Coordinates of C-alpha atoms and ligand atoms in Angstrom, one line a residue:
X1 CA 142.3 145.3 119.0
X2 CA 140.8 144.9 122.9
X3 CA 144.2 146.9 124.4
X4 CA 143.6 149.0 127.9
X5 CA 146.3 150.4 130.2
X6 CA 147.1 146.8 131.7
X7 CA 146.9 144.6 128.4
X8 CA 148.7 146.9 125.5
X9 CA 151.6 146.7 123.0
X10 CA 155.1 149.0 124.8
X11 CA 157.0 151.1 122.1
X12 CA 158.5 147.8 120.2
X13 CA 155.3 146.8 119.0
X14 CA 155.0 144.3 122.0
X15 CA 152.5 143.3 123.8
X16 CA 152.6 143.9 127.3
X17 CA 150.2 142.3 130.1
X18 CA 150.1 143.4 133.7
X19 CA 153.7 144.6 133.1
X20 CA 155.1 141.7 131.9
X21 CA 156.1 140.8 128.4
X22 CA 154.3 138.4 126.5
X23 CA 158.0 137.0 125.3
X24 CA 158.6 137.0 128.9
X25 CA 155.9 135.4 129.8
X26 CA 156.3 132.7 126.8
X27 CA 160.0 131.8 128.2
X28 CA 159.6 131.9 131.6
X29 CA 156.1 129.3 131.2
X30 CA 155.9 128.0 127.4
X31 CA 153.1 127.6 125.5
X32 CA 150.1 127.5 125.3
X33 CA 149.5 129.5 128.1
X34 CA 146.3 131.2 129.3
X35 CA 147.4 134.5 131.3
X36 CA 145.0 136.9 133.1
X37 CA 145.2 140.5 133.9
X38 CA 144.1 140.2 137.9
X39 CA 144.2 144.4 137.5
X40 CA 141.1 144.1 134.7
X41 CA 139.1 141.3 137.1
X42 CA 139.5 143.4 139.9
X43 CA 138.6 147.0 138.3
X44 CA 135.7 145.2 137.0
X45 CA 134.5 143.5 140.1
X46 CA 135.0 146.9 142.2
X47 CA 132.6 148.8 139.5
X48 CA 129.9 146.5 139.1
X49 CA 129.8 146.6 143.5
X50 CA 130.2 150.0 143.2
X51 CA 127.5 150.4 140.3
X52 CA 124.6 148.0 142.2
X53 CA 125.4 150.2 145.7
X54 CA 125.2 153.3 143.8
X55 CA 122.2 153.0 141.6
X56 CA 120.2 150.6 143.9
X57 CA 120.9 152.4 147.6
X58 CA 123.2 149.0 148.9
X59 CA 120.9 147.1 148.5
X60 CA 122.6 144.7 146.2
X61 CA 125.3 142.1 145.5
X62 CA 127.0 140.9 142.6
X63 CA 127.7 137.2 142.6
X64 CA 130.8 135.9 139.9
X65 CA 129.4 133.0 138.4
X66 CA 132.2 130.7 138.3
X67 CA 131.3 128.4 135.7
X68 CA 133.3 131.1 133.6
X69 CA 136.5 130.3 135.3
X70 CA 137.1 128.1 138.4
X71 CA 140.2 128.0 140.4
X72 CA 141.4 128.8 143.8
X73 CA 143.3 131.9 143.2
X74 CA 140.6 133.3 141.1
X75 CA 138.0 132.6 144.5
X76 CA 140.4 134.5 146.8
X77 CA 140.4 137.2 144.9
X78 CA 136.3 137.2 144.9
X79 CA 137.0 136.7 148.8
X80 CA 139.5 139.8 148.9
X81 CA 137.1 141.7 147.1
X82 CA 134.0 140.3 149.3
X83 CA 131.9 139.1 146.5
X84 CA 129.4 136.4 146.4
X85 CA 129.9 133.6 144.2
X86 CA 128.0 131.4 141.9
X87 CA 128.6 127.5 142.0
X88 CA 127.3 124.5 139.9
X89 CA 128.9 121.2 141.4
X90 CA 130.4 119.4 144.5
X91 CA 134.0 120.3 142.4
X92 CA 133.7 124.1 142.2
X93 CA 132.0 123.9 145.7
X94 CA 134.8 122.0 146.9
X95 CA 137.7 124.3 144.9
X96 CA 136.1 127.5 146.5
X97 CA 136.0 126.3 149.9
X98 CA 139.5 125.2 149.7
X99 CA 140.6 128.5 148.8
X100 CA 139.2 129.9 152.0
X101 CA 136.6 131.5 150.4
X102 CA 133.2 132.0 152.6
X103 CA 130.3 129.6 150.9
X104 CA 127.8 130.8 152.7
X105 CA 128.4 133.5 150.0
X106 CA 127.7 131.2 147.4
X107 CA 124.3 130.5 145.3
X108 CA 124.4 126.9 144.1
X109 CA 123.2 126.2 140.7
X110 CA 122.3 123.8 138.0
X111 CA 119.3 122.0 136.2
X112 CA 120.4 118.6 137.7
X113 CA 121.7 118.8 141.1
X114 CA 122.7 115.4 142.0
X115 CA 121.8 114.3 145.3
X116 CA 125.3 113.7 146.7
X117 CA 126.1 117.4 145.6
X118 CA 123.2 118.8 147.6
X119 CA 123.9 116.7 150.1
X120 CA 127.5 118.1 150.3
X121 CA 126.1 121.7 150.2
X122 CA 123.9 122.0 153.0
X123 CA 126.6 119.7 154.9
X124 CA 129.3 123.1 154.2
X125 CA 126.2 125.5 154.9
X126 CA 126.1 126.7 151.3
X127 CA 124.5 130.3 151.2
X128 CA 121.4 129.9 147.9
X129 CA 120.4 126.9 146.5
X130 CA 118.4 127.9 143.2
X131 CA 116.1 125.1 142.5
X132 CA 115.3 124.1 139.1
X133 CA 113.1 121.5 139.4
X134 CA 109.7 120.6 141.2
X135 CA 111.7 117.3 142.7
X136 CA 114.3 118.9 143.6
X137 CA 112.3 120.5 146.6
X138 CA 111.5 117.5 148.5
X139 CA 114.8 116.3 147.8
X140 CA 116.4 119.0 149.3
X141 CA 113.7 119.7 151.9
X142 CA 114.6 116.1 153.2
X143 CA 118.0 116.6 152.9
X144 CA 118.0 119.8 155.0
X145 CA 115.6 117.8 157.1
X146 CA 118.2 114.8 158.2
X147 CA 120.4 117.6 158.6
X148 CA 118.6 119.8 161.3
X149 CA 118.8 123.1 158.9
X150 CA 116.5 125.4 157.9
X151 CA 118.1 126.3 154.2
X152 CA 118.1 129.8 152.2
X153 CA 116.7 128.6 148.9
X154 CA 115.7 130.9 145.5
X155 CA 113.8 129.7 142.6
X156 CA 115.7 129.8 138.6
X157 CA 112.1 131.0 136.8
X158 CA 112.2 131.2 132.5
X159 CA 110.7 134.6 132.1
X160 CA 110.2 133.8 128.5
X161 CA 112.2 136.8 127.2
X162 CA 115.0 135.6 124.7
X163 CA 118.1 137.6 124.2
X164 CA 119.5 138.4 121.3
X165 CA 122.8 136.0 120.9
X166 CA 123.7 132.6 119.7
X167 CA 120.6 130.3 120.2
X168 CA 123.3 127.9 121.6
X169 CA 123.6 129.9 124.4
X170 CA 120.4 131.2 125.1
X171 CA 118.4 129.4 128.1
X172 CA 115.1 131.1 128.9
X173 CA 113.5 130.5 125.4
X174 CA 109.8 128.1 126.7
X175 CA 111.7 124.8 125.8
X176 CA 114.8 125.6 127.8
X177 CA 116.2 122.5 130.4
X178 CA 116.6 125.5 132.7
X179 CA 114.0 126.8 135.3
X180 CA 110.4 127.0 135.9
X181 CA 108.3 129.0 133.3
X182 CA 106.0 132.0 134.6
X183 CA 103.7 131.4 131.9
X184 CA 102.4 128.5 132.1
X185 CA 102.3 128.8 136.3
X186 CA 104.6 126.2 137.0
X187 CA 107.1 128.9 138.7
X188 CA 104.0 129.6 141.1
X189 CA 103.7 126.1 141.7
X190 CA 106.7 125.7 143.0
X191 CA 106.8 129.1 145.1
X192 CA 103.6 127.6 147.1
X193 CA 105.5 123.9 147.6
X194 CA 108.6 125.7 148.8
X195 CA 106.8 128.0 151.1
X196 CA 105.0 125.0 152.8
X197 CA 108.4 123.3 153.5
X198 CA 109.3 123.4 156.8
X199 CA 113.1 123.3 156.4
X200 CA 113.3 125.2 152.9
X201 CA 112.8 129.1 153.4
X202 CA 112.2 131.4 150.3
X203 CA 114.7 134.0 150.1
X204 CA 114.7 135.1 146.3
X205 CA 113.4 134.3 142.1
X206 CA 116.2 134.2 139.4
X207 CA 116.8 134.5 136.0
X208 CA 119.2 134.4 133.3
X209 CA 118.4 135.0 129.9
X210 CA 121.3 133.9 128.0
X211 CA 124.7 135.1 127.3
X212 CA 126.7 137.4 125.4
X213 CA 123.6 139.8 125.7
X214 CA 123.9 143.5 124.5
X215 CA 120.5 144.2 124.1
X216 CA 119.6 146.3 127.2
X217 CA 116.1 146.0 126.7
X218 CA 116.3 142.1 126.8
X219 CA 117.5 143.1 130.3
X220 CA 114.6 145.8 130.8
X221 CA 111.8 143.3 129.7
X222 CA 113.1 140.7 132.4
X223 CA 112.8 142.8 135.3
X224 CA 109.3 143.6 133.8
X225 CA 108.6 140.3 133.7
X226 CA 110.2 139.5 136.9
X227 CA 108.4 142.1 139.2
X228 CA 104.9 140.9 137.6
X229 CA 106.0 137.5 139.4
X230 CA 106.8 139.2 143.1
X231 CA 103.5 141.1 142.9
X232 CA 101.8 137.9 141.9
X233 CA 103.2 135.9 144.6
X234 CA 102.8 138.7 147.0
X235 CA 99.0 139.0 145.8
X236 CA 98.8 135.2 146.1
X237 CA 100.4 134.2 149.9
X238 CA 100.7 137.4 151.2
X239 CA 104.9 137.2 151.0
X240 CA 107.2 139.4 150.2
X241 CA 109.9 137.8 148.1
X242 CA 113.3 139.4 149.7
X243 CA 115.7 139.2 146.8
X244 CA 115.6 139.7 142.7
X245 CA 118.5 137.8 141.2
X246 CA 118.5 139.0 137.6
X247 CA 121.7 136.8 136.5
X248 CA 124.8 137.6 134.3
X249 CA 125.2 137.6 130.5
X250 CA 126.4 140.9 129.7
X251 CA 128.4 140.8 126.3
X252 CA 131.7 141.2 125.9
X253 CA 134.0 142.5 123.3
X254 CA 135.2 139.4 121.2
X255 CA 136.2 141.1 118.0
X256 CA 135.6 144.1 115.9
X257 CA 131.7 143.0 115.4
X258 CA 131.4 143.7 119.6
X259 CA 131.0 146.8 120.6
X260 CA 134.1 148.0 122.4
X261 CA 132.9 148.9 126.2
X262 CA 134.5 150.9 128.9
X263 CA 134.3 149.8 132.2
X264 CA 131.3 152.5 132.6
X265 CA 129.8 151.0 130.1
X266 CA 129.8 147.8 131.5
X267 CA 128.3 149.0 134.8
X268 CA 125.7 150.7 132.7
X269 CA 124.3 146.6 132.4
X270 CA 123.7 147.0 136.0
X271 CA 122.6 150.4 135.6
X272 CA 119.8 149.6 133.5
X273 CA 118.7 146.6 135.4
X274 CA 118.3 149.2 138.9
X275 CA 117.0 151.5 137.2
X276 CA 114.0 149.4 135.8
X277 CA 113.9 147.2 138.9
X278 CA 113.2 150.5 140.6
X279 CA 110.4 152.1 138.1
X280 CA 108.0 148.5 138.8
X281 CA 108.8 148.8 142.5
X282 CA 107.0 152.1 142.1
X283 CA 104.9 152.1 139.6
X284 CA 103.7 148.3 140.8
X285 CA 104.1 149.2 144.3
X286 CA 105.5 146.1 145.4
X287 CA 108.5 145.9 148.5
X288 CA 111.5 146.2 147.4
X289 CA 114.2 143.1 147.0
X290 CA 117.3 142.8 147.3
X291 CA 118.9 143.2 143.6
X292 CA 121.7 140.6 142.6
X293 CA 123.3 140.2 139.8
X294 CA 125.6 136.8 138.4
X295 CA 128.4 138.1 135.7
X296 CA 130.5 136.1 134.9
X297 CA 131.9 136.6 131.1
X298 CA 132.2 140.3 132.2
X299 CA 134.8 139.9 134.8
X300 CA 136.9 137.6 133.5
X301 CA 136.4 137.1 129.6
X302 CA 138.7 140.3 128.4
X303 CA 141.0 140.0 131.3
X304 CA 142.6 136.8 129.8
X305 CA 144.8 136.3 126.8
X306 CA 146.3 133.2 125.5
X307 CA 150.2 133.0 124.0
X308 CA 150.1 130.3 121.4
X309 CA 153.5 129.6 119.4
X310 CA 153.6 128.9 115.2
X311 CA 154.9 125.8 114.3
X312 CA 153.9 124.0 110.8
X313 CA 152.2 126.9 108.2
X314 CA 150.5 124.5 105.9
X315 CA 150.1 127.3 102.5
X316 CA 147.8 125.3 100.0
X317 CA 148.1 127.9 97.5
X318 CA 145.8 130.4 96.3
X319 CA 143.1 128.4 98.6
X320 CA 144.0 128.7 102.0
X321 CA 147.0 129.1 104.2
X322 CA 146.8 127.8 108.0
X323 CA 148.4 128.9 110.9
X324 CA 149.2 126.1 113.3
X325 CA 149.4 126.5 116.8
X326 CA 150.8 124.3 120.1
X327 CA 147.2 124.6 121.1
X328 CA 143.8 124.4 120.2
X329 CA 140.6 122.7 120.9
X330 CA 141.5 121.2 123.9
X331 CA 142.6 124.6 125.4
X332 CA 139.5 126.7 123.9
X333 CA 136.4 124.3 122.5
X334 CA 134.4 127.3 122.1
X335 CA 134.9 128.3 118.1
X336 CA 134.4 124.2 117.8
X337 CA 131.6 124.1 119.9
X338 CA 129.2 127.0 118.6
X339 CA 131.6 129.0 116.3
X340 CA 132.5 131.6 119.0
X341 CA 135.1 134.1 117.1
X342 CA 138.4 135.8 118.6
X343 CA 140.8 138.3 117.7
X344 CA 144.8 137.8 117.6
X345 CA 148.3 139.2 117.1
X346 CA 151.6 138.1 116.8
X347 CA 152.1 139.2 120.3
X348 CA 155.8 140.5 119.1
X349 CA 154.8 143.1 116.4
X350 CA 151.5 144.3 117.5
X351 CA 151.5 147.2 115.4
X352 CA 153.5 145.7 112.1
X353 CA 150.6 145.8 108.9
X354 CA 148.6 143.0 108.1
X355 CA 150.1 140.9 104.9
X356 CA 147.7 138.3 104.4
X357 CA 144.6 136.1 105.6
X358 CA 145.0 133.1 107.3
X359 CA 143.4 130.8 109.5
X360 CA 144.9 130.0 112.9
X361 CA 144.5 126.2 113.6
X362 CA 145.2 123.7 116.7
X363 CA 146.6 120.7 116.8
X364 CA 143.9 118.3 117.6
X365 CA 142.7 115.7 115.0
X366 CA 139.8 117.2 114.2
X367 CA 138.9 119.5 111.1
X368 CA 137.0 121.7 113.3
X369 CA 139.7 122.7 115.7
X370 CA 140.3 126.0 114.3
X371 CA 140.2 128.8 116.4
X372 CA 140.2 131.7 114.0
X373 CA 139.1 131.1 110.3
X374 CA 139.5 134.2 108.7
X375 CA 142.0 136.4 110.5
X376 CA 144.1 139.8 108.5
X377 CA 147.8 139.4 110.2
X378 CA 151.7 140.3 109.5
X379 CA 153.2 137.3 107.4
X380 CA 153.6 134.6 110.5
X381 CA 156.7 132.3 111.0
X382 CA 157.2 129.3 113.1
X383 CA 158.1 130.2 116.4
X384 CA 156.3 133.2 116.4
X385 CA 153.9 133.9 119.2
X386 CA 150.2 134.7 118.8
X387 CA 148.2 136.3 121.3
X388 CA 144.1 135.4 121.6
X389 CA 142.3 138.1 122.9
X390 CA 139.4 137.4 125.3
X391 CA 139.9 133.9 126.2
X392 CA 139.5 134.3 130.4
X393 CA 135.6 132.9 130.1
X394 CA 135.1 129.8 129.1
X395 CA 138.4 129.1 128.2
X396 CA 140.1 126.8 130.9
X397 CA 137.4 126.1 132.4
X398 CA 136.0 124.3 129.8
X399 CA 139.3 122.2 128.5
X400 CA 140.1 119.3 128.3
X401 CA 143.0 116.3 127.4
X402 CA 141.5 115.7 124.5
X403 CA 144.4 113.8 122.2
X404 CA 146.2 113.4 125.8
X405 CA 147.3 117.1 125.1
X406 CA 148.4 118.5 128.7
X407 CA 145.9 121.6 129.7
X408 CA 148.0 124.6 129.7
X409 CA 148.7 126.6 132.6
X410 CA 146.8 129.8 133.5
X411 CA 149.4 132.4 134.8
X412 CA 147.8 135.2 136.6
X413 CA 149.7 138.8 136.2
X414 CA 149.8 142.0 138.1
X415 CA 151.7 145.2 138.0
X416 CA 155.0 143.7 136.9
X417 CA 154.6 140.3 138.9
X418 CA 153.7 136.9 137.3
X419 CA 153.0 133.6 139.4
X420 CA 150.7 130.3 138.4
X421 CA 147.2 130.2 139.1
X422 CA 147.1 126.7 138.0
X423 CA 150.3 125.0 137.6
X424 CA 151.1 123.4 134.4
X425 CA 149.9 119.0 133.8
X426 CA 152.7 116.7 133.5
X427 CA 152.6 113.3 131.9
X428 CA 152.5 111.5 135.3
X429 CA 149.1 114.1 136.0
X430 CA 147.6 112.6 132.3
X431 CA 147.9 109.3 133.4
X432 CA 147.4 109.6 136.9
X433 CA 143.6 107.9 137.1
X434 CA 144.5 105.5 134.3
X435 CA 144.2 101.8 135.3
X436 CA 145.0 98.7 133.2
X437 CA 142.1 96.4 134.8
X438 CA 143.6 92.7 136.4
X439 CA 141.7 90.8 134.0
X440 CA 143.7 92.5 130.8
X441 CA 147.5 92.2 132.4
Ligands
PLP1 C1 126.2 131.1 133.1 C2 125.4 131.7 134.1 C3 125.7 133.0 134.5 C4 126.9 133.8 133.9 O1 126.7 134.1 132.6 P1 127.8 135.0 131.9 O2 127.3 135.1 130.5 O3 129.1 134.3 132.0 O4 127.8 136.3 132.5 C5 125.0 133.6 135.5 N1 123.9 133.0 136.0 C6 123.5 131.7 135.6 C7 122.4 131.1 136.2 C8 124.3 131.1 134.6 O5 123.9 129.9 134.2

């Protein structure tokens, strides 16, 4: 099981987050809830700054892509922590500058930026936008244009190096929707357009070469890859490219398949990336950029849990028996939408033997809403409490009300204190944009 000093069963066999009891926790908010470890987020966001200063002289940043989890509180911690910040719409844009939180710190992403969000960008002085498509430069050179600014822009290239993970989530394969391929010269293309734009200046080249990555050399091969592309460019226009933005995707530990990582291991991601960005600089002799990197997964994924209660156990005998949960798809679509896999306890006896195999399912109508098939656990009863290990990623940010279900609230937790980071949905929220049109009354 994924327990550390903050997230760990006490003496009773309980499980214990940030200092508060998961029992606690249950009664005081009901369930589902999502709850997150703010010690783990910021431990991890301290060491990878720490890491990139270290191994790459300060000359780096490490930007939390947000996509992983989006809400206020979790942008004012990235503000007390003075970390950039990855966006990829008007909405997280909007949620991070309402939090206080400094966008000119922020890198804008996304294959399809509508116009209205770029538009609402350079209008709150966004810090990157990472274009992604050959259009988008006029469009955004116009934009900038109208609005009398001369905008900070990098460019998302496919290096063409696939990680090893789920092909779902991989996105610099040739025939990805994201970024311009080195290969076949479109990147270099677009490098020359942007650099005649008047109101467009280059600051930077990204990739990202999938997710859930633990292959270091995937990682090794990029910045290869990469650092051809500066010396090219440099060769071709005489410019020194000023930043490297080698993206996120550094695996985390789901279950017992993952390896388990220490915090220095994780840093070691960033580690590797310096330390091969700074063999090309030499041995290729090109200027050196700024290094940045985008984690996302890392800093949140393992710092969030979710407390589920049992109700109906549905024992077809000698086949299968299922666990049913308060929650499901509609809280966590990732086992439904590419088969992710978790981990779980009965948050009350951590430590009590497994008794049988079962499979933990939600409550959506949907055969597929199942969020662990095969799972070794103490004999469950209803009311019980099950814990989900490493649900802070991709977890609430990607739910839904699918079946009108209410999205659980995320409760954030720190040495002993508990408070919501988003409050809970009422019925009156559900129905809130609903409209029965004249014409049917
Ligand atoms: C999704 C994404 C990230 C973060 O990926 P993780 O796997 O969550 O670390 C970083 N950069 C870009 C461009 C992304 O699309």
């Amino acid at each position: 099981m994924n327990y550390r000093e903050s997230m760990k069963p006490n003496n009773d066999g309980e499980l214990v987050i940030g200092g508060v009891k998961a029992s606690d926790l249950s009664k005081k908010y009901g369930t589902p809830l999502y709850v997150m470890d703010v010690a783990f987020i910021k431990s991890v966001c301290k060491a990878f700054k720490y890491t990139i200063n270290k191994c790459y002289e300060g000359f780096g940043a490490v930007a939390f892509a947000s996509k992983a989890f989006s809400c206020k509180a979790i942008y004012a911690i990235m503000k007390k922590l003075d970390m950039n910040i990855d966006v990829v719409s008007s909405g997280e844009i909007y949620t991070a500058i309402s939090s206080g939180f400094d966008i000119s710190k922020a890198y804008f992403h996304g294959n399809n930026k509508l116009i209205s969000e770029l538009e609402f960008a350079v209008a709150n002085k966004i810090g990157v936008v990472v274009i992604d498509n050959i259009e988008e430069i006029d469009l955004l050179d116009n934009i900038c244009k109208k609005n009398g600014v001369v905008q900070k822009v990098n460019i998302r290239t496919n290096p063409g190096v696939e990680a090893h993970t789920h092909s779902y989530i991989q996105t610099a394969k040739i025939d990805s929707k994201f970024g311009f391929s080195i290969e076949n010269g479109d990147a270099m293309q677009a490098i020359l357009k942007i650099l005649q734009c008047k109101n467009l200046s280059l600051n930077g080249v990204n990739c990202h070469i999938g997710s859930q990555i633990f292959d270091c050399n995937a990682f090794r091969l990029a910045v290869d890859v990469m650092t051809d592309f500066i010396l090219e460019i440099s060769k071709q226009t005489g410019y020194n490219v000023p930043e490297l933005n080698m993206g996120g995707g550094f695996g985390v530990h789901y279950t017992k398949n993952d390896p388990k990582y220490t915090l220095e291991d994780y840093c070691n991601y960033i580690n590797i990336i310096a330390l091969a960005l700074k063999d090309a600089i030499a041995s290729k002799g090109i200027h050196k950029p700024r290094l940045v990197v985008e984690p996302g997964r890392s800093i949140v994924g393992e710092s969030g849990i979710t407390l589920y209660s049992v109700g109906n156990i549905r024992d077809i005998k000698g086949i299968k028996k299922y666990i049913c949960i308060d929650g499901g798809m509609f809280d966590n679509i990732r086992p439904a939408l590419y088969q992710a896999e978790y981990e779980a306890v009965i948050a009350t006896k951590c430590n009590a033997p497994a008794e049988e195999t079962v499979s933990i399912a939600g409550k959506c109508c949907e055969s597929g809403d199942i969020i662990i098939d095969k799972i070794n656990m103490p004999k469950a009863k209803r009311g019980d409490l099950i814990a989900v290990f490493t649900t802070g990623a991709y977890g609430y940010s990607m739910a839904s009300n699918y079946n009108r279900n209410a999205i659980p609230p995320v409760v954030m937790v720190e040495n002993g204190k508990s408070d919501y980071a988003v409050k809970p949905q009422t019925f009156e929220d559900i129905v809130r944009n609903d409209n029965i049109p004249d014409f049917l009354k």
